[in-house]
mmCIF file of N, CA and C in Angstrom:
data_model
loop_
_atom_site.group_PDB
_atom_site.id
_atom_site.type_symbol
_atom_site.label_atom_id
_atom_site.label_comp_id
_atom_site.label_asym_id
_atom_site.label_seq_id
_atom_site.Cartn_x
_atom_site.Cartn_y
_atom_site.Cartn_z
ATOM 1 N N ASP A 132 71.535 -97.966 10.574
ATOM 2 C CA ASP A 132 70.741 -97.320 8.857
ATOM 3 C C ASP A 132 71.755 -95.692 9.262
ATOM 4 N N GLY A 133 72.015 -95.518 10.455
ATOM 5 C CA GLY A 133 72.690 -94.284 10.385
ATOM 6 C C GLY A 133 71.643 -93.017 11.165
ATOM 7 N N THR A 134 70.113 -93.353 11.800
ATOM 8 C CA THR A 134 69.072 -92.239 11.542
ATOM 9 C C THR A 134 68.726 -91.675 13.505
ATOM 10 N N LEU A 135 69.497 -90.647 13.094
ATOM 11 C CA LEU A 135 68.460 -90.456 14.589
ATOM 12 C C LEU A 135 67.198 -90.478 14.945
ATOM 13 N N LEU A 136 67.606 -91.088 15.886
ATOM 14 C CA LEU A 136 65.871 -91.473 17.320
ATOM 15 C C LEU A 136 65.791 -90.624 17.905
ATOM 16 N N ARG A 137 66.446 -90.030 18.602
ATOM 17 C CA ARG A 137 66.196 -89.081 19.878
ATOM 18 C C ARG A 137 67.524 -88.540 19.949
ATOM 19 N N THR A 138 67.022 -87.205 20.537
ATOM 20 C CA THR A 138 68.264 -86.103 21.007
ATOM 21 C C THR A 138 68.264 -85.958 22.513
ATOM 22 N N LEU A 139 68.346 -86.204 23.360
ATOM 23 C CA LEU A 139 68.647 -86.108 25.036
ATOM 24 C C LEU A 139 69.324 -84.676 25.237
ATOM 25 N N ARG A 140 69.047 -84.272 26.263
ATOM 26 C CA ARG A 140 69.656 -83.673 26.924
ATOM 27 C C ARG A 140 70.688 -83.440 28.464
ATOM 28 N N LEU A 141 71.631 -83.325 28.579
ATOM 29 C CA LEU A 141 72.078 -83.371 29.530
ATOM 30 C C LEU A 141 72.577 -82.674 29.987
ATOM 31 N N HIS A 142 71.648 -82.350 31.386
ATOM 32 C CA HIS A 142 71.966 -80.806 32.448
ATOM 33 C C HIS A 142 72.759 -81.178 33.626
ATOM 34 N N ALA A 143 72.660 -82.154 33.715
ATOM 35 C CA ALA A 143 73.955 -81.680 35.701
ATOM 36 C C ALA A 143 75.260 -81.966 35.148
ATOM 37 N N HIS A 144 75.685 -81.668 34.157
ATOM 38 C CA HIS A 144 77.297 -81.714 34.231
ATOM 39 C C HIS A 144 77.731 -80.362 34.585
ATOM 40 N N THR A 145 78.553 -79.496 34.850
ATOM 41 C CA THR A 145 78.299 -77.937 35.307
ATOM 42 C C THR A 145 80.409 -77.905 34.529
ATOM 43 N N ASP A 146 80.325 -78.650 34.011
ATOM 44 C CA ASP A 146 81.533 -77.596 32.964
ATOM 45 C C ASP A 146 81.483 -78.359 31.219
ATOM 46 N N SER A 147 82.143 -78.742 30.890
ATOM 47 C CA SER A 147 81.882 -78.925 28.602
ATOM 48 C C SER A 147 82.263 -80.410 29.190
ATOM 49 N N LEU A 148 81.609 -81.037 28.261
ATOM 50 C CA LEU A 148 81.104 -81.992 28.036
ATOM 51 C C LEU A 148 82.228 -82.711 27.281
ATOM 52 N N CYS A 149 83.032 -83.741 27.168
ATOM 53 C CA CYS A 149 84.270 -83.779 26.871
ATOM 54 C C CYS A 149 83.842 -85.331 25.987
ATOM 55 N N ALA A 150 82.948 -86.175 26.760
ATOM 56 C CA ALA A 150 83.025 -87.946 25.834
ATOM 57 C C ALA A 150 81.928 -88.705 26.413
ATOM 58 N N ILE A 151 81.474 -89.565 25.436
ATOM 59 C CA ILE A 151 79.908 -89.703 25.522
ATOM 60 C C ILE A 151 80.569 -91.303 25.442
ATOM 61 N N ALA A 152 80.211 -92.522 26.334
ATOM 62 C CA ALA A 152 80.002 -93.934 25.558
ATOM 63 C C ALA A 152 78.775 -94.648 26.347
ATOM 64 N N MET A 153 78.130 -95.414 25.052
ATOM 65 C CA MET A 153 77.042 -96.162 24.591
ATOM 66 C C MET A 153 77.520 -97.612 25.515
ATOM 67 N N SER A 154 76.111 -98.642 26.143
ATOM 68 C CA SER A 154 77.091 -99.332 26.875
ATOM 69 C C SER A 154 75.387 -100.374 25.670
ATOM 70 N N ALA A 155 76.193 -101.079 25.640
ATOM 71 C CA ALA A 155 75.102 -102.604 24.825
ATOM 72 C C ALA A 155 73.192 -102.069 25.749
ATOM 73 N N ASP A 156 73.437 -102.434 27.217
ATOM 74 C CA ASP A 156 72.076 -101.994 27.539
ATOM 75 C C ASP A 156 70.957 -100.622 27.717
ATOM 76 N N GLY A 157 71.729 -100.024 26.528
ATOM 77 C CA GLY A 157 71.050 -98.946 26.508
ATOM 78 C C GLY A 157 71.236 -97.588 27.529
ATOM 79 N N THR A 158 72.073 -97.951 28.535
ATOM 80 C CA THR A 158 72.626 -96.987 29.410
ATOM 81 C C THR A 158 73.434 -96.286 28.781
ATOM 82 N N PHE A 159 74.185 -95.126 29.073
ATOM 83 C CA PHE A 159 75.283 -94.424 28.534
ATOM 84 C C PHE A 159 76.342 -93.751 29.725
ATOM 85 N N TRP A 160 77.962 -93.662 29.998
ATOM 86 C CA TRP A 160 78.215 -92.593 31.046
ATOM 87 C C TRP A 160 78.104 -91.612 29.761
ATOM 88 N N SER A 161 78.509 -90.368 30.596
ATOM 89 C CA SER A 161 79.125 -89.142 30.365
ATOM 90 C C SER A 161 80.603 -88.599 30.835
ATOM 91 N N GLY A 162 81.832 -87.731 30.323
ATOM 92 C CA GLY A 162 82.352 -87.420 31.049
ATOM 93 C C GLY A 162 82.967 -85.626 31.143
ATOM 94 N N SER A 163 83.267 -84.931 31.520
ATOM 95 C CA SER A 163 82.938 -83.855 31.709
ATOM 96 C C SER A 163 84.129 -83.840 32.543
ATOM 97 N N ASN A 164 84.787 -82.187 31.592
ATOM 98 C CA ASN A 164 85.683 -81.219 32.762
ATOM 99 C C ASN A 164 85.708 -80.931 34.068
ATOM 100 N N ASP A 165 84.028 -80.875 34.649
ATOM 101 C CA ASP A 165 83.820 -80.503 35.472
ATOM 102 C C ASP A 165 83.926 -81.912 36.554
ATOM 103 N N GLN A 166 85.210 -82.767 35.989
ATOM 104 C CA GLN A 166 85.873 -84.434 37.370
ATOM 105 C C GLN A 166 84.441 -84.907 37.850
ATOM 106 N N THR A 167 83.684 -85.488 36.968
ATOM 107 C CA THR A 167 82.542 -86.222 36.855
ATOM 108 C C THR A 167 82.626 -87.654 35.598
ATOM 109 N N VAL A 168 80.967 -88.797 36.622
ATOM 110 C CA VAL A 168 81.423 -89.462 34.849
ATOM 111 C C VAL A 168 80.078 -89.558 34.892
ATOM 112 N N ARG A 169 79.314 -89.157 34.342
ATOM 113 C CA ARG A 169 77.465 -89.968 34.980
ATOM 114 C C ARG A 169 77.272 -90.927 34.416
ATOM 115 N N LEU A 170 76.251 -91.818 34.886
ATOM 116 C CA LEU A 170 75.590 -92.714 33.732
ATOM 117 C C LEU A 170 74.584 -91.892 34.000
ATOM 118 N N TRP A 171 73.535 -92.184 33.247
ATOM 119 C CA TRP A 171 72.513 -91.915 32.458
ATOM 120 C C TRP A 171 71.313 -93.148 31.926
ATOM 121 N N CYS A 172 69.880 -92.898 31.888
ATOM 122 C CA CYS A 172 69.153 -93.782 30.685
ATOM 123 C C CYS A 172 68.978 -94.010 29.242
ATOM 124 N N GLY A 173 69.110 -94.495 28.408
ATOM 125 C CA GLY A 173 69.031 -93.742 27.512
ATOM 126 C C GLY A 173 67.929 -93.590 26.602
ATOM 127 N N VAL A 174 66.795 -94.280 27.475
ATOM 128 C CA VAL A 174 65.212 -94.092 26.973
ATOM 129 C C VAL A 174 65.074 -92.969 27.999
ATOM 130 N N THR A 175 65.033 -92.766 28.696
ATOM 131 C CA THR A 175 64.914 -91.116 29.467
ATOM 132 C C THR A 175 65.533 -90.288 29.704
ATOM 133 N N GLY A 176 66.855 -90.453 29.209
ATOM 134 C CA GLY A 176 67.855 -89.333 30.124
ATOM 135 C C GLY A 176 67.325 -89.035 31.240
ATOM 136 N N ALA A 177 67.334 -89.979 31.773
ATOM 137 C CA ALA A 177 67.779 -89.520 33.510
ATOM 138 C C ALA A 177 68.883 -90.074 34.027
ATOM 139 N N LEU A 178 69.146 -89.804 34.525
ATOM 140 C CA LEU A 178 70.788 -89.715 35.590
ATOM 141 C C LEU A 178 70.228 -90.170 36.415
ATOM 142 N N LYS A 179 71.108 -91.099 36.115
ATOM 143 C CA LYS A 179 70.807 -92.764 37.386
ATOM 144 C C LYS A 179 72.505 -92.593 38.324
ATOM 145 N N TYR A 180 73.336 -92.536 37.961
ATOM 146 C CA TYR A 180 74.472 -92.309 38.561
ATOM 147 C C TYR A 180 75.517 -91.328 38.392
ATOM 148 N N THR A 181 76.377 -90.294 39.859
ATOM 149 C CA THR A 181 77.229 -89.434 39.375
ATOM 150 C C THR A 181 78.306 -89.906 39.813
ATOM 151 N N LEU A 182 79.943 -90.356 39.479
ATOM 152 C CA LEU A 182 80.372 -91.154 40.147
ATOM 153 C C LEU A 182 81.847 -89.594 40.349
ATOM 154 N N PRO A 183 82.379 -89.240 41.088
ATOM 155 C CA PRO A 183 83.413 -88.102 41.459
ATOM 156 C C PRO A 183 84.741 -88.302 40.754
ATOM 157 N N VAL A 184 85.529 -87.708 40.746
ATOM 158 C CA VAL A 184 86.829 -88.099 40.006
ATOM 159 C C VAL A 184 88.134 -87.456 40.167
ATOM 160 N N MET A 185 89.017 -87.440 40.804
ATOM 161 C CA MET A 185 89.352 -86.095 42.116
ATOM 162 C C MET A 185 90.277 -85.814 40.783
ATOM 163 N N ASN A 186 90.715 -84.863 40.567
ATOM 164 C CA ASN A 186 91.657 -84.291 40.552
ATOM 165 C C ASN A 186 91.958 -84.264 38.264
ATOM 166 N N SER A 187 91.272 -84.254 38.122
ATOM 167 C CA SER A 187 91.199 -84.824 36.578
ATOM 168 C C SER A 187 89.903 -84.627 35.477
ATOM 169 N N PRO A 188 90.124 -83.882 35.043
ATOM 170 C CA PRO A 188 88.201 -83.952 33.860
ATOM 171 C C PRO A 188 88.953 -84.928 33.159
ATOM 172 N N ILE A 189 87.645 -85.915 32.572
ATOM 173 C CA ILE A 189 87.240 -86.493 31.901
ATOM 174 C C ILE A 189 87.598 -86.058 30.634
ATOM 175 N N GLU A 190 88.626 -86.966 29.320
ATOM 176 C CA GLU A 190 88.803 -86.644 28.317
ATOM 177 C C GLU A 190 88.006 -88.048 27.702
ATOM 178 N N ASP A 191 88.086 -89.158 27.723
ATOM 179 C CA ASP A 191 87.963 -89.789 26.814
ATOM 180 C C ASP A 191 87.383 -91.366 28.048
ATOM 181 N N LEU A 192 85.774 -91.431 27.724
ATOM 182 C CA LEU A 192 85.251 -93.181 28.090
ATOM 183 C C LEU A 192 85.383 -94.184 27.416
ATOM 184 N N VAL A 193 85.729 -95.248 27.447
ATOM 185 C CA VAL A 193 85.267 -96.829 26.437
ATOM 186 C C VAL A 193 85.154 -97.761 27.796
ATOM 187 N N ILE A 194 83.759 -98.297 26.988
ATOM 188 C CA ILE A 194 83.051 -99.346 27.618
ATOM 189 C C ILE A 194 83.943 -100.433 26.969
ATOM 190 N N GLY A 195 84.138 -101.460 28.047
ATOM 191 C CA GLY A 195 85.135 -103.011 26.988
ATOM 192 C C GLY A 195 84.002 -103.783 26.549
ATOM 193 N N ALA A 196 84.319 -105.064 26.248
ATOM 194 C CA ALA A 196 83.698 -106.033 26.037
ATOM 195 C C ALA A 196 82.635 -106.844 27.069
ATOM 196 N N ASP A 197 83.228 -106.299 27.970
ATOM 197 C CA ASP A 197 82.612 -107.187 29.324
ATOM 198 C C ASP A 197 81.932 -105.991 29.663
ATOM 199 N N GLY A 198 81.179 -104.934 29.186
ATOM 200 C CA GLY A 198 80.880 -103.923 29.279
ATOM 201 C C GLY A 198 81.126 -103.265 30.946
ATOM 202 N N LYS A 199 82.049 -102.764 30.762
ATOM 203 C CA LYS A 199 82.939 -102.524 31.928
ATOM 204 C C LYS A 199 82.625 -101.182 31.889
ATOM 205 N N LEU A 200 82.966 -99.879 32.335
ATOM 206 C CA LEU A 200 83.503 -98.916 32.480
ATOM 207 C C LEU A 200 85.275 -98.957 31.815
#
């Protein structure tokens, strides 16, 4: 119904946050101008994984119907 249930703070990025994509399993991905994509636990907000991307800030993230980023 659009009710905000929780606010999480993402402290791992070192530059502007540009994109967020939620997955069906409750995790979410964030992309930043720091050229990384990060996977987070949607319950605790804990950082689970960092994927470095070379030579390009992250502007968009999409999770497909198969659950893949």
